[in-house]
Coordinates of C-alpha atoms and ligand atoms in Angstrom, one line a residue:
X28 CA 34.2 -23.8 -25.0
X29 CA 31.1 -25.3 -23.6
X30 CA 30.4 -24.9 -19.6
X31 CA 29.6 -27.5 -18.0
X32 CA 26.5 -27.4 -15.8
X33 CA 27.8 -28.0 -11.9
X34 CA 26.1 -29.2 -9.3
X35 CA 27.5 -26.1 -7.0
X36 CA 25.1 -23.9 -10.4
X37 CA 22.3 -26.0 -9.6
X38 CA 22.6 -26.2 -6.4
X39 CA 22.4 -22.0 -6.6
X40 CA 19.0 -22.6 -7.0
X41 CA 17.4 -20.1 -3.5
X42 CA 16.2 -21.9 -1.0
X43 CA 12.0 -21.5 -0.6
X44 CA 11.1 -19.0 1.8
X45 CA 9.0 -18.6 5.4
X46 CA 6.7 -15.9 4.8
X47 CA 4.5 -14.4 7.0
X48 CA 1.4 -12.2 5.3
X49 CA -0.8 -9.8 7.3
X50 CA -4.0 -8.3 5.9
X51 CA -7.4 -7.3 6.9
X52 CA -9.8 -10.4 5.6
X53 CA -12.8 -8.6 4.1
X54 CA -14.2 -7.6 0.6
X55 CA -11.1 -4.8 -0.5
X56 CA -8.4 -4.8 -2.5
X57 CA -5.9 -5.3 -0.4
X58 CA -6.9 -8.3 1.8
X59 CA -8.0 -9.7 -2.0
X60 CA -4.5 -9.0 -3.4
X61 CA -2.1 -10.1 -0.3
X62 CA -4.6 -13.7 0.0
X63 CA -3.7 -13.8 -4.0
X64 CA 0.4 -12.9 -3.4
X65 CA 0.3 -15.5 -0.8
X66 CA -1.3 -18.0 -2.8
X67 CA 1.0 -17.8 -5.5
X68 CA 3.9 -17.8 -3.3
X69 CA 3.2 -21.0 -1.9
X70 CA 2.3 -22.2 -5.5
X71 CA 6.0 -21.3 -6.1
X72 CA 7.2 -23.4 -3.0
X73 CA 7.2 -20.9 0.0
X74 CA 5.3 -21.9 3.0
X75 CA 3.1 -18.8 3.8
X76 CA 1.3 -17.8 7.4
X77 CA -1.3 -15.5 7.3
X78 CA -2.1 -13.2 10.2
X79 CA -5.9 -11.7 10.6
X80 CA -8.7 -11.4 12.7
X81 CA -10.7 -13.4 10.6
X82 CA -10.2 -15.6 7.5
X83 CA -9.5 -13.7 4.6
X84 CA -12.4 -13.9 1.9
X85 CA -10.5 -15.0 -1.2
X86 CA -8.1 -17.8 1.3
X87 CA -8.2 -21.3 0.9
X88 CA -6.5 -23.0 3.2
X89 CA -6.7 -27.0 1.9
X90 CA -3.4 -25.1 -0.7
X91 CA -0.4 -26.8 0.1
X92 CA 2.1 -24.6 2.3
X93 CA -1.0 -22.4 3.4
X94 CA -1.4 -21.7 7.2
X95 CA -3.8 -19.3 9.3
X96 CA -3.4 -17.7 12.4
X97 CA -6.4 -16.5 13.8
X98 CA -5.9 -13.6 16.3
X99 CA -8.4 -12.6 18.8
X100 CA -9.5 -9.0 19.4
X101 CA -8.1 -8.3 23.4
X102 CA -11.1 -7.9 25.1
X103 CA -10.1 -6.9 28.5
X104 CA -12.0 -5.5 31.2
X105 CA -9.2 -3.1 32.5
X106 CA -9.1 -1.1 29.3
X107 CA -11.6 1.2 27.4
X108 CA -11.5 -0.3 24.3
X109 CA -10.9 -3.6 22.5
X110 CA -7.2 -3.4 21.1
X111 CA -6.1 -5.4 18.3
X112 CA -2.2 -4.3 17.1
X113 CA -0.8 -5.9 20.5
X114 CA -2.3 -9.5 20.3
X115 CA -1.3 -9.3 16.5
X116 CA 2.3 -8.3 18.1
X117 CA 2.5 -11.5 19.9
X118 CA 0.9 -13.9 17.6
X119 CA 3.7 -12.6 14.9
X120 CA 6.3 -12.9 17.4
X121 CA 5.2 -16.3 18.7
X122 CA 4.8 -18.1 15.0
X123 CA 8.2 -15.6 13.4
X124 CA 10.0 -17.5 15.9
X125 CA 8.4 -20.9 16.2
X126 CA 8.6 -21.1 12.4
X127 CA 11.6 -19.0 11.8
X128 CA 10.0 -17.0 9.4
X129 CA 12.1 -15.1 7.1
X130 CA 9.7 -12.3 6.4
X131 CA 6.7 -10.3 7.1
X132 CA 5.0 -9.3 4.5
X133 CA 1.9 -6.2 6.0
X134 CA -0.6 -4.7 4.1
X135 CA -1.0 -1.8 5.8
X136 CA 1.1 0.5 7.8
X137 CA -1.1 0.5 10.9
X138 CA -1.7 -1.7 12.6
X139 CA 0.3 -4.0 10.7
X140 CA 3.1 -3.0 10.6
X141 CA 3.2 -1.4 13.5
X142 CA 2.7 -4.9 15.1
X143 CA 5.5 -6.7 13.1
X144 CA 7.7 -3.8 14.2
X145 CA 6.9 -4.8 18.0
X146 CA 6.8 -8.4 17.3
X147 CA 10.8 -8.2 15.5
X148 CA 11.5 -6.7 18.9
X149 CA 10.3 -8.9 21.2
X150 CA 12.0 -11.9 18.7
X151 CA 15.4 -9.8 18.7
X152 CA 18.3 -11.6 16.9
X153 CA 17.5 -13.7 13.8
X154 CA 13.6 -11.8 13.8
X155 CA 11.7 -11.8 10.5
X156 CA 12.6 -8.6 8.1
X157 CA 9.7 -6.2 7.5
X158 CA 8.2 -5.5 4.0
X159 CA 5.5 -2.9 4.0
X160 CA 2.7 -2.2 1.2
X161 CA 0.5 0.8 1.3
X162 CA -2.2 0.8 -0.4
X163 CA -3.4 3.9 -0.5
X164 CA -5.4 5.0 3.0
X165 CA -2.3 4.9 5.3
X166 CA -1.2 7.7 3.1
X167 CA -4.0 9.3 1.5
X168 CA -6.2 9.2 4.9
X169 CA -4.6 8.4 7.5
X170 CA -1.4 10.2 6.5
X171 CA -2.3 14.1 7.2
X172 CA -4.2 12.8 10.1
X173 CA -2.0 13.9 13.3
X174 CA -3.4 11.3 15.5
X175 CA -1.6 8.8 12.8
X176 CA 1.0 10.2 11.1
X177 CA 3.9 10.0 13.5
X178 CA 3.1 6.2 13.9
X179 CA 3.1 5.3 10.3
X180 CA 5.8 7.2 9.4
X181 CA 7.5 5.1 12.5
X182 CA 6.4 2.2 10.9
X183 CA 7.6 2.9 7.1
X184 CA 11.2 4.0 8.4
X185 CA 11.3 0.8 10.8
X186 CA 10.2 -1.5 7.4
X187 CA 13.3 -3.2 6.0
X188 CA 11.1 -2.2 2.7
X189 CA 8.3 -0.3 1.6
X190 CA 6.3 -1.1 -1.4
X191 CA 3.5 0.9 -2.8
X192 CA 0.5 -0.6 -5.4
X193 CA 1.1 2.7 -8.3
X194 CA 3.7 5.3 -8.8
X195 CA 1.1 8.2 -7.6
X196 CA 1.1 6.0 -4.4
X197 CA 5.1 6.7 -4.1
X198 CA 4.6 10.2 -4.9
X199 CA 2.0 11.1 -2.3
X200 CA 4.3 8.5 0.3
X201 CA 7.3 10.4 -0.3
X202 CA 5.2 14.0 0.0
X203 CA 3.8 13.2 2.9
X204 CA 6.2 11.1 4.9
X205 CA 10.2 11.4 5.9
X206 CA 11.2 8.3 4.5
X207 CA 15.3 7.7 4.1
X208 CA 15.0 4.7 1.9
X209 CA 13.3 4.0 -1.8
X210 CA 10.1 3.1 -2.2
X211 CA 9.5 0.1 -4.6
X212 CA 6.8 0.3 -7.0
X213 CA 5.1 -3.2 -7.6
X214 CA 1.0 -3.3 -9.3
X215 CA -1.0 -5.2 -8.0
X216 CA -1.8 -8.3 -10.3
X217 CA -5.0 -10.7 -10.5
X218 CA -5.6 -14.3 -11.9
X219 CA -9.2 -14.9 -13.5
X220 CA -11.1 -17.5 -12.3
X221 CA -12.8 -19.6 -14.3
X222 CA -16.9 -18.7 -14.7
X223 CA -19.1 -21.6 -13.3
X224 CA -21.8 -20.3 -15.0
X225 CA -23.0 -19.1 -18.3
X226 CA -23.5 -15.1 -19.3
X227 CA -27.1 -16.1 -20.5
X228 CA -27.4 -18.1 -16.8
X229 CA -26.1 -15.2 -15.1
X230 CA -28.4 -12.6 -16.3
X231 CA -31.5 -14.7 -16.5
X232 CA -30.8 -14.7 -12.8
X233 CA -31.0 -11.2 -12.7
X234 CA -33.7 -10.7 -14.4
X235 CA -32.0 -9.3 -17.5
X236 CA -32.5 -10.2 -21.7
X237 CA -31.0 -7.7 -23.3
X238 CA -30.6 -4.7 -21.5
X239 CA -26.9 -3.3 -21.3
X240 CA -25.8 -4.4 -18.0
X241 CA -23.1 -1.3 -16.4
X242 CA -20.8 -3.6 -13.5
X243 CA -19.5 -1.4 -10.3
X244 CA -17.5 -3.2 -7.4
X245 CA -16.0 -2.0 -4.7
X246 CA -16.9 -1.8 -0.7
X247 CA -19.0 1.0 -1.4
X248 CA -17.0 3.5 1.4
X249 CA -17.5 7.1 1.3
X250 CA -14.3 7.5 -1.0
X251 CA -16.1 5.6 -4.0
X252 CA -18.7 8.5 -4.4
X253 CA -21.4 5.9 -4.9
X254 CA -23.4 9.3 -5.5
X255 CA -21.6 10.3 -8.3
X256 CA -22.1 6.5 -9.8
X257 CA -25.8 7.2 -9.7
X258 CA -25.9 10.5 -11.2
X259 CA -23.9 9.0 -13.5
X260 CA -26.8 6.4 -14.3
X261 CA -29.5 9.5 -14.5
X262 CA -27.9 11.7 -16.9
X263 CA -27.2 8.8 -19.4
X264 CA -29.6 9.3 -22.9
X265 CA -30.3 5.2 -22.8
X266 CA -31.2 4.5 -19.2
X267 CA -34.5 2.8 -19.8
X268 CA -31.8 0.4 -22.1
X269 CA -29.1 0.3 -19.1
X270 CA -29.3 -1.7 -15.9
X271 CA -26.3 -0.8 -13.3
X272 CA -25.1 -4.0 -11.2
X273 CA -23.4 -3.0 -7.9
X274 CA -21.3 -5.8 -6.4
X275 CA -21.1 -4.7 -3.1
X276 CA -18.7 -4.9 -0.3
X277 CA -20.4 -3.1 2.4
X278 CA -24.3 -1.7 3.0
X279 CA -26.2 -0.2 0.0
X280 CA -28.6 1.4 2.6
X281 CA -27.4 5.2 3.0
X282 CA -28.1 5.0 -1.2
X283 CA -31.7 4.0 -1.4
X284 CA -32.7 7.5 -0.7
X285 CA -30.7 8.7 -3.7
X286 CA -32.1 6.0 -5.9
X287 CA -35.7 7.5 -5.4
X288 CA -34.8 10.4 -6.1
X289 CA -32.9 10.2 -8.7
X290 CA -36.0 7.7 -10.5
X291 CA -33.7 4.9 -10.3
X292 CA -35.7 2.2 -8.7
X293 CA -35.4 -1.0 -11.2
X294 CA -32.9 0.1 -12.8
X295 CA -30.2 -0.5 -10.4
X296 CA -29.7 -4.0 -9.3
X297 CA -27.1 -4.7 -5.6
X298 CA -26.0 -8.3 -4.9
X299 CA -23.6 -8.7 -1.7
X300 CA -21.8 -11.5 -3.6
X301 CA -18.5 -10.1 -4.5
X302 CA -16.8 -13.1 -4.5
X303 CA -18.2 -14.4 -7.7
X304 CA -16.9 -11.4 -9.6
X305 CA -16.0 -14.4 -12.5
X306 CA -19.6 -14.9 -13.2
X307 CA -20.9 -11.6 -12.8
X308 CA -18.1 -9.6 -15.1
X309 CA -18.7 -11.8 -18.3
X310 CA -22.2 -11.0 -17.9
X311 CA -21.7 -7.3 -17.8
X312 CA -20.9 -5.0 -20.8
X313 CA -19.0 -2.6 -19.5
X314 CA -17.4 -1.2 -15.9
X315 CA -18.4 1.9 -14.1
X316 CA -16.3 3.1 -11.6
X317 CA -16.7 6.9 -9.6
X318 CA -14.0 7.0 -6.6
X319 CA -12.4 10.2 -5.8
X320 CA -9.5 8.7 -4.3
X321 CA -8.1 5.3 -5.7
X322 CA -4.3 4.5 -5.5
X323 CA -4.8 1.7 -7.9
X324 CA -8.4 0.5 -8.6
X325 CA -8.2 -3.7 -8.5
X326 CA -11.8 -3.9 -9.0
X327 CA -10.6 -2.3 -12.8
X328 CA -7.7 -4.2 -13.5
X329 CA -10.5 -7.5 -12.6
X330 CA -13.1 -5.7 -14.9
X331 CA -10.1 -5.6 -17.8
X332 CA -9.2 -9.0 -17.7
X333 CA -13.1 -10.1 -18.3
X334 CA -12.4 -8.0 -21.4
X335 CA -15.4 -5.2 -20.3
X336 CA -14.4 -1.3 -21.2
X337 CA -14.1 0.6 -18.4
X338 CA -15.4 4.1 -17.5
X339 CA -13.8 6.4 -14.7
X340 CA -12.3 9.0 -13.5
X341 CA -8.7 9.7 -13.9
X342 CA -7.4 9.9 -10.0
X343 CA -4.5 8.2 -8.6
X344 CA -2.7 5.3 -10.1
X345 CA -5.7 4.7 -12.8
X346 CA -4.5 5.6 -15.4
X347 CA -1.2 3.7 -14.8
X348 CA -3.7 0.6 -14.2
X349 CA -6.1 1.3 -17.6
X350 CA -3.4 3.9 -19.5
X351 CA -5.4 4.2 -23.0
X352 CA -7.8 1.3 -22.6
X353 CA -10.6 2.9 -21.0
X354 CA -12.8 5.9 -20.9
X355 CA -11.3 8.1 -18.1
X356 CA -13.0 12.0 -17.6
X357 CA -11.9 14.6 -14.7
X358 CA -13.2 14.1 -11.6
X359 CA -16.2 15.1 -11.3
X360 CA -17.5 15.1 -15.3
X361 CA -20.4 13.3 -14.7
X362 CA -21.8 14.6 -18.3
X363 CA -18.4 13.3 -20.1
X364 CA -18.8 9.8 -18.0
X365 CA -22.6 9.6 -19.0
X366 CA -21.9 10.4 -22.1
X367 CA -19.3 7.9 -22.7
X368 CA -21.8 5.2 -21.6
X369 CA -24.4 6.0 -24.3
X370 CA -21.6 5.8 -26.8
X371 CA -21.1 2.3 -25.6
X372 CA -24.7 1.4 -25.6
X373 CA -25.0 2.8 -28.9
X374 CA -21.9 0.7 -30.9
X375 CA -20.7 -2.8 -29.3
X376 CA -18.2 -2.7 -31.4
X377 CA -16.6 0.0 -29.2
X378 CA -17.2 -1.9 -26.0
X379 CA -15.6 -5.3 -28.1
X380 CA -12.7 -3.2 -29.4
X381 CA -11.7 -0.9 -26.0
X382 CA -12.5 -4.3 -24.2
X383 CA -10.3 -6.5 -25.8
X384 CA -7.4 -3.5 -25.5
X385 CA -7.9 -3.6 -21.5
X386 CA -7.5 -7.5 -21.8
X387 CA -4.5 -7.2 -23.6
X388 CA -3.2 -4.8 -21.3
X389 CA -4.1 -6.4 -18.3
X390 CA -2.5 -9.3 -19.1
X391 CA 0.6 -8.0 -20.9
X392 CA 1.3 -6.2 -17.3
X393 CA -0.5 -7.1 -14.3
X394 CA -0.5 -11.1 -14.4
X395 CA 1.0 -13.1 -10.9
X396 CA 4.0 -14.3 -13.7
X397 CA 5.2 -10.7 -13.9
X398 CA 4.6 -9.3 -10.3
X399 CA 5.0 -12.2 -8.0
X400 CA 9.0 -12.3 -9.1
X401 CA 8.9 -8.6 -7.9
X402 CA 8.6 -9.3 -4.8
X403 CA 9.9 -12.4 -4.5
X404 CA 13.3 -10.0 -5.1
X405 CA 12.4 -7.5 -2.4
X406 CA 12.3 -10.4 0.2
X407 CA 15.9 -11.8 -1.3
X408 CA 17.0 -8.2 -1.1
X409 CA 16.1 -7.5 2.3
X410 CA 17.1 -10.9 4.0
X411 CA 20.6 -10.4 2.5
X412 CA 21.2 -6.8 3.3
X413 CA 21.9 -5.5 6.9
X414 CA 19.8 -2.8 8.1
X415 CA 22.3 0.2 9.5
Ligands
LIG3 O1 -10.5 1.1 -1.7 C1 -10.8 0.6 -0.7 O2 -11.7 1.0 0.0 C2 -10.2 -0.7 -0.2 C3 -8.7 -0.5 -0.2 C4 -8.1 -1.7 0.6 O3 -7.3 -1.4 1.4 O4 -8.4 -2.8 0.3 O5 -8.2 -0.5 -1.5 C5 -6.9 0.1 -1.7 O6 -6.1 -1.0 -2.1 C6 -6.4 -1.7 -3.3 C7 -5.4 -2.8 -3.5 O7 -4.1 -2.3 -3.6 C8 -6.3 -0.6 -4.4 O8 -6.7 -1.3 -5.6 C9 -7.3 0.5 -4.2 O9 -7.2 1.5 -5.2 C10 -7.0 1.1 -2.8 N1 -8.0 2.1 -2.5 C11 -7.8 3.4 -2.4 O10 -6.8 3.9 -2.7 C12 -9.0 4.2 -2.0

């Protein structure tokens, strides 16, 4: 026998949610993938607030649902230092319970979620639950640091959930924190946007014809061993045929030394312009990328999704981003990496066919259709279920 559709089955339907996103605003993957989550979430209906000290990079706020809260540094006279995690506190506290907010969503244990642990208390009854991504640094930094670890791992038992962006994140998490409750491993996922300009456009603007353009993006900190992406460079057999594009996030200036040295002046080309990573990736031919530590590697997954083959080294949640699709050596095999380059120079038949692999991937796994619902769940889960 047929059932009959009910208006009590429709009316099942959840209800949107109030979610509240913190995130640090700059150039890095984690401001650029919680301004994306919260995008898409109030694509799907939710209103979304966003906490930071500045506007996130990637945000815009004329979206439907979308709202920024600014919060100032404290600045105070009476203390040594500017402190940020308290006015964060009381700007989540003031709009969790202006807005009722059913959630906090933090990227990043401290401060964040240190903050949204202070601002539940000072709501008390009916405060927002606490979902928690790390993204790598509370752990793999911060973590053994014992000015820091007794306060994450305060904040991570205190979070109604804890997500991390790769199961190597969990691992390292659960070696190096007491945690009572399961982590939840959710990737991170990335829309494309569409180019605005041409490939021919963008490299005529950088002074390339037909050179093999190498792509690396990232904030350029210590961890991504920009060294190691310019040895990389020197060793190759074709670098008079290679040019290496850095898209980068923070200064260039502690490298210029290295670049002498290593005789790559006008060969490397920096532009500070991150954000138009749509335009620059189509006009690249493949990705480079060095880090020693990476719990996930956005800047890859983007680099797949432009179809480019990707070189690197296989550390922390990589290989769960690229798995086959990409050229990954030991750390450290700057010989194997180079080497891999001039096989791509050589036949662009490899860089079409591993390219177009990476696309698939990327898009078979990491798209905001598959990972959005993930934690749209967590939120359900954690607004139904009583904390003990
Ligand atoms: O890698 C950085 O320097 C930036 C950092 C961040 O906090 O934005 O990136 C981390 O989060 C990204 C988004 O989840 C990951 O893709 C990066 O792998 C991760 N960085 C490290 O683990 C070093």
């Amino acid at each position: 026998m047929a059932v009959r559709q009910t208006s009590d089955a429709v009316s099942k339907v959840p209800p949107p949610l109030k979610i509240g996103i913190t995130c640090f605003p700059l150039i890095g993957g984690s401001g650029i993938l919680a301004t994306a989550l919260g995008t898409e979430l109030a694509a799907r209906g939710h209103t979304v607030h966003f906490f930071s000290y500045a506007k996130p990079v990637r945000l815009d706020l004329s979206a439907p649902r979308i709202h920024f809260h600014e919060v100032a540094v404290g600045q105070n006279s009476l203390f040594p230092c500017p402190d940020y995690t308290l006015p964060l506190a009381v700007k989540m506290a003031e709009i969790g319970r202006q807005e009722g907010l059913d959630v906090f969503h933090v990227h990043y244990a401290v401060p964040h979620a240190t903050a949204a642990f202070l601002a539940r208390e000072m709501i008390g009854d009916g405060a927002p639950k606490i979902v928690t991504t790390l993204h790598g640094t509370d752990t793999t930094l911060l973590g053994p640091n014992p000015q820091y670890r007794a306060a994450i791992e305060h904040a991570l038992v205190n979070s109604d959930a804890v997500t991390t962006v790769s199961d190597s994140l969990r691992q390292q998490t659960e070696q190096t924190f007491r945690l009572h409750e399961q982590i939840h491993v959710i990737p991170n996922f990335f829309t494309p946007a569409k180019p605005t300009k041409s490939r021919e456009e963008v490299r005529r603007e950088l002074g390339i014809s037909d050179e093999f353009l190498v792509v690396h993006m990232s904030n350029l900190r210590p961890v991504k061993r920009i060294d190691l992406l310019l040895r990389v460079m020197a060793q190759t057999s074709n670098r008079d045929r290679i040019r290496l594009l850095i898209l980068a996030g923070g200064p260039f200036a502690p490298y210029e030394p290295l670049l002498d040295e290593l005789g790559l002046r006008g060969h490397v080309l920096v532009r500070e312009d991150a954000a138009a990573v749509e335009n620059y990736l189509p006009a690249a031919d493949a990705g480079l990328y060095t880090s020693e530590k990476e719990s996930f590697g956005l800047s890859i997954l983007e680099t797949l999704f432009f179809g480019k083959p990707v070189v690197a080294f296989r550390i922390g949640g990589i290989s769960e981003v690229v798995h086959d699709a990409a050229f990954l050596h030991e750390f450290g095999d700057i010989a194997a990496m180079a080497s891999s380059l001039d096989q791509l120079v050589d036949s662009s038949e490899l860089g079409r066919q591993m390219g177009e692999r990476g696309r698939q991937r990327a898009e078979k796994y990491f798209t905001a259709a598959n990972i959005v619902p993930q934690y749209e769940a967590v939120y359900r889960e954690v607004i139904t279920s009583q904390r003990a």
